[in-house]
Tab-separated table of C-alpha atoms in Angstrom:
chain	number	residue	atom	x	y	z
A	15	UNK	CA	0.000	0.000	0.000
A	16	UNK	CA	1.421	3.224	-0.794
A	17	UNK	CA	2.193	5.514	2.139
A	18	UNK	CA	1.567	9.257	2.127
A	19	UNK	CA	4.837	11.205	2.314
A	20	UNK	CA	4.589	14.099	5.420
A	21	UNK	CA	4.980	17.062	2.654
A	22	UNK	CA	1.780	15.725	0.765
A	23	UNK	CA	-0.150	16.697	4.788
A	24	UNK	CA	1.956	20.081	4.825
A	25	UNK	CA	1.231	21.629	1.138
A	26	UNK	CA	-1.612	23.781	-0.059
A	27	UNK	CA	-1.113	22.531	-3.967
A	28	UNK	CA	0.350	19.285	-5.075
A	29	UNK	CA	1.710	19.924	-8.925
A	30	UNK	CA	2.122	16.340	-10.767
A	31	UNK	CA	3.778	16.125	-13.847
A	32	UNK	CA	1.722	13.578	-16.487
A	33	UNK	CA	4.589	11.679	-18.407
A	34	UNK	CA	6.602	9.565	-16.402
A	35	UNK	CA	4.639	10.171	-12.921
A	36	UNK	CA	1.166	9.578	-13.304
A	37	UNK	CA	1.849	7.770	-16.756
A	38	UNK	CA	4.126	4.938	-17.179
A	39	UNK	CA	5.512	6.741	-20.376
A	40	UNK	CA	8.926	5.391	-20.971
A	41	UNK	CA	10.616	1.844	-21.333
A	42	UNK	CA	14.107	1.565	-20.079
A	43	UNK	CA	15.710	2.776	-23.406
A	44	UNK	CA	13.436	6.083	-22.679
A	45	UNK	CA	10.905	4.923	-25.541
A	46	UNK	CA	7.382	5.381	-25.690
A	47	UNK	CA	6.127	2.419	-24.020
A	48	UNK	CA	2.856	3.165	-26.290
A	49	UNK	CA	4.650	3.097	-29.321
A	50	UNK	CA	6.203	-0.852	-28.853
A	51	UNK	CA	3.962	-1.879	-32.226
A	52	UNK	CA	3.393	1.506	-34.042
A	53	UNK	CA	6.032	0.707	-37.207
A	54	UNK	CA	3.727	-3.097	-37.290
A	55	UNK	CA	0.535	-1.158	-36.850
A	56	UNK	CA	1.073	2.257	-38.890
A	57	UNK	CA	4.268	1.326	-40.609
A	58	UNK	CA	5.442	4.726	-38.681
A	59	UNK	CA	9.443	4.217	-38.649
A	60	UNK	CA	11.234	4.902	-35.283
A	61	UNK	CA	12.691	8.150	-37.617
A	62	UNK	CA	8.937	9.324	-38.302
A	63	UNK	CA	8.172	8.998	-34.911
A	64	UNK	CA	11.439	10.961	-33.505
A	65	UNK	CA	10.423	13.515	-36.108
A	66	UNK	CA	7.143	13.942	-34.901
A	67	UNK	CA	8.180	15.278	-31.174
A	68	UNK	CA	10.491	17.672	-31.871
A	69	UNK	CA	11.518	20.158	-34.306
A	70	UNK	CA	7.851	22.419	-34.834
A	71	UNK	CA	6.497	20.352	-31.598
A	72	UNK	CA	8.202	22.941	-29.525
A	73	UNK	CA	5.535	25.387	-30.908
A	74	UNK	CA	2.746	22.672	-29.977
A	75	UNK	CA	3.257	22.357	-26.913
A	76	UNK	CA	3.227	26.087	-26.332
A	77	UNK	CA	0.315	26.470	-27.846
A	78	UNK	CA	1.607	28.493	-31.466
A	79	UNK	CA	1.357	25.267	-33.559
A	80	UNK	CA	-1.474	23.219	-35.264
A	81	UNK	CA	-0.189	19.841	-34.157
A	82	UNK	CA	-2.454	18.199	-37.256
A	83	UNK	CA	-0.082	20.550	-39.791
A	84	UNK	CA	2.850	19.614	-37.827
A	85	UNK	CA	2.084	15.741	-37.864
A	86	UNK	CA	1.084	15.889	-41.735
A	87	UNK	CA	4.415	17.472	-42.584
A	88	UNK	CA	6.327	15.149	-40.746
A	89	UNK	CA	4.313	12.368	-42.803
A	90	UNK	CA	5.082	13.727	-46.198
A	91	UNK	CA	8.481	14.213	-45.263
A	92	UNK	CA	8.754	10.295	-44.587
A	93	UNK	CA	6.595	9.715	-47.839
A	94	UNK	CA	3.614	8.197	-45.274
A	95	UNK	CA	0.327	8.303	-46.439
A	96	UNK	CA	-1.061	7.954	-42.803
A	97	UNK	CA	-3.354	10.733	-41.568
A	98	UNK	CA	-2.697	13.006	-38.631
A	99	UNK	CA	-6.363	11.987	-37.538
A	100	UNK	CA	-5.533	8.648	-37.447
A	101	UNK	CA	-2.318	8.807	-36.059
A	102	UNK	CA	-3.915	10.987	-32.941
A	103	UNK	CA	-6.211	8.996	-32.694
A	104	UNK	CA	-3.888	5.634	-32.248
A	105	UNK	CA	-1.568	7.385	-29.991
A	106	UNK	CA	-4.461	8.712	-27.459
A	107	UNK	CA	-5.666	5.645	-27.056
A	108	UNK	CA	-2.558	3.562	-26.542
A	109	UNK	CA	-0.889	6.623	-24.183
A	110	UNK	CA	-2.915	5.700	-21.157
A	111	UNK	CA	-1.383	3.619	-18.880
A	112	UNK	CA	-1.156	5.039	-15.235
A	113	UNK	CA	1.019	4.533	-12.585
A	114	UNK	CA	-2.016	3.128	-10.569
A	115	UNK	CA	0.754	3.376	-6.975
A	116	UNK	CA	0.275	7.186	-6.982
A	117	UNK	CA	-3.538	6.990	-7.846
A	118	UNK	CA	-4.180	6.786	-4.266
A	119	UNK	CA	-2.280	10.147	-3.293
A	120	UNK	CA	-4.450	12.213	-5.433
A	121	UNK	CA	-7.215	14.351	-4.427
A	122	UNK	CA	-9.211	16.828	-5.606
A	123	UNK	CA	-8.973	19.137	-3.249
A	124	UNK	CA	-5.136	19.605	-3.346
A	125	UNK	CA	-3.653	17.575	-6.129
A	126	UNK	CA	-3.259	18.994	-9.719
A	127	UNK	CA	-1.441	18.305	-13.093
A	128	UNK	CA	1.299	20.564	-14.417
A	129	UNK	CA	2.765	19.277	-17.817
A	130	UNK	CA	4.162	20.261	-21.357
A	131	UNK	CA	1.643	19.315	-23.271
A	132	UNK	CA	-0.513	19.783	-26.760
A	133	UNK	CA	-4.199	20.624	-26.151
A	134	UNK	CA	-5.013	17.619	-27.883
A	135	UNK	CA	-3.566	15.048	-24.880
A	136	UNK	CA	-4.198	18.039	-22.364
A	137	UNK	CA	-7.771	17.423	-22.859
A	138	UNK	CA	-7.563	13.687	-22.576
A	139	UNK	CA	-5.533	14.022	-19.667
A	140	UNK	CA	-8.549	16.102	-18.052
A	141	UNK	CA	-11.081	13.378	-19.150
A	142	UNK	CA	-8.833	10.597	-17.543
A	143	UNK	CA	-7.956	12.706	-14.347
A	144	UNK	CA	-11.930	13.824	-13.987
A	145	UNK	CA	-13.073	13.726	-10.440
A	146	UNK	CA	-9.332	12.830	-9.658
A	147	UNK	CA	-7.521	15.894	-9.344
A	148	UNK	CA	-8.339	19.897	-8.910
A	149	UNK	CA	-7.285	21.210	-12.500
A	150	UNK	CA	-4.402	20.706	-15.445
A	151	UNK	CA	-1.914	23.267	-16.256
A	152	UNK	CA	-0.584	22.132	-19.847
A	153	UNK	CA	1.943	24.479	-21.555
A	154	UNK	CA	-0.278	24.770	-24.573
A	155	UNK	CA	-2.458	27.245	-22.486
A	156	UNK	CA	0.481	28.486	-20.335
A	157	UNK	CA	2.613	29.627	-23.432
A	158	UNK	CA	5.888	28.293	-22.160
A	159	UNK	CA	7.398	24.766	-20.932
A	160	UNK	CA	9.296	23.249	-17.881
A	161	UNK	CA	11.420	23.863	-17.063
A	162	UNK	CA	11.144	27.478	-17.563
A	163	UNK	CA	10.515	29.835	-14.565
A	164	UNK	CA	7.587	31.402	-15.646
A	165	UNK	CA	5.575	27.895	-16.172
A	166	UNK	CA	6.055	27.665	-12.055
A	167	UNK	CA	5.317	31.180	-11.870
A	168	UNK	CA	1.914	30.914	-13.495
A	169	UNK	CA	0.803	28.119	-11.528
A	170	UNK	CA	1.633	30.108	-8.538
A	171	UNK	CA	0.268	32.976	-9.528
A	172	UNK	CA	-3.347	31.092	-10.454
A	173	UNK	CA	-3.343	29.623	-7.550
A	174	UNK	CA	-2.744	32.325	-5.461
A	175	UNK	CA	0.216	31.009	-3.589
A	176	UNK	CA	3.398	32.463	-2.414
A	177	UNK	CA	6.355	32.255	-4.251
A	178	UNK	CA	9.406	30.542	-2.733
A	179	UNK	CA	10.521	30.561	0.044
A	180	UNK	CA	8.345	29.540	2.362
A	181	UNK	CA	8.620	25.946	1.950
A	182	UNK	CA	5.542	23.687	2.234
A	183	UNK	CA	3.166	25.681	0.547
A	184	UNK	CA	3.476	24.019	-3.303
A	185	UNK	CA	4.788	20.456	-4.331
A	186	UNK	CA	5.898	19.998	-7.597
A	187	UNK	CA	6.626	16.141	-8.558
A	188	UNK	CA	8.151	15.744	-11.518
A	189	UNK	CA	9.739	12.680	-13.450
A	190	UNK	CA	12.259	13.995	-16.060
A	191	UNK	CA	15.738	15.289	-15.174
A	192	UNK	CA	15.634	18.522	-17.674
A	193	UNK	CA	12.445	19.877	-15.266
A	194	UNK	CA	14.109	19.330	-12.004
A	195	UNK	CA	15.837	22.850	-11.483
A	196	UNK	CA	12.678	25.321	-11.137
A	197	UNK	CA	10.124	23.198	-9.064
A	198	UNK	CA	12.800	21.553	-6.118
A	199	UNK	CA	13.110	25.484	-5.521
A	200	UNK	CA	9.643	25.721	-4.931
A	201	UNK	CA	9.200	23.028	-2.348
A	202	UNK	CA	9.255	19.832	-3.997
A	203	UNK	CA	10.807	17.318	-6.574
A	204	UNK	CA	11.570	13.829	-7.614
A	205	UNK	CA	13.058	13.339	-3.883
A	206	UNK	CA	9.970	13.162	-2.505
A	207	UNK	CA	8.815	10.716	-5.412
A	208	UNK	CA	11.238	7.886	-4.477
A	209	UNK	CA	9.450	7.920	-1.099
A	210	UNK	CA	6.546	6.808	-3.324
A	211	UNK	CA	7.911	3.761	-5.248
């Protein structure tokens, strides 16, 4: 049974991240676990894929690209005759397997999601975290990413919390190493997520 670390009791706002915390995202070679079969299924090369999320996905995720236009792009570049509907449509439903040992620790009162991600997911994170959690944050509607100082600051600011220090009043858990700087200064980090695992 998963035990409830003390700073969960102390803070005002727990801030998840999505991918690689509440989502088992990535294998042990830091691939999508949800693409395994996509090249058998879709005939999408690893290449394709790799193309996909990055380059113009930057713009995506901050909300300043049409990830449809993006994905179609990336197609024709790879001479794939696959639509972008379809290929949304695969990944959504294949990019939902959650880390059911931190299920538990949410609440709606105080947990939340903060995450770089397109509105597209965004959304069906909301539909999968409904009655679970308090809100998303997604950097398509912030306008900037983690690990950038001004994704923490909006959160802060929305929620009407102070910024650092003091300590205990925001906990940002985050999986990835890039996104680690910003939130452990605002009372938090993947420290307190070993405690979970």
């Amino acid at each position: 049974m998963t035990q409830k670390h003390p700073l969960l009791f102390k803070s005002r706002a727990i801030i998840w991240d999505a991918d690689g915390v509440l989502f088992e995202t990535f294998d042990e070679d830091k691939d999508f676990i949800w693409s395994k079969t996509i090249k058998e299924d879709l005939h999408v090369s690893p290449e394709a894929l790799r193309d996909v999320f990055s380059g113009d996905w930057d713009a995506v995720l901050e909300g300043r690209g049409d990830p449809k236009q993006h994905i179609s792009s990336v197609f024709l570049k790879h001479g794939l005759s696959l639509s972008s509907e379809d290929f949304i449509s695969y990944w959504l439903a294949k990019d939902v397997r959650l880390n059911k040992s931190l299920l538990p620790l949410l609440d709606k009162k105080h947990s939340y999601i903060g995450t770089n991600q397109s509105l597209l997911r965004a959304l069906e994170i909301e539909r999968l975290f409904s009655g679970k959690i308090k809100k998303v944050y997604a950097s398509c509607r912030i306008g900037t990413q983690k690990p950038s100082a001004g994704f923490y600051a909006f959160i802060e600011k929305d929620l009407n919390l102070p910024p650092p220090p003091p300590p205990h009043k925001q906990l940002f858990c985050g999986g990835q190493p890039k996104n680690k700087g910003n939130p452990t200064k605002r009372g938090g980090g993947d420290n307190v997520l070993k405690k979970f695992r």
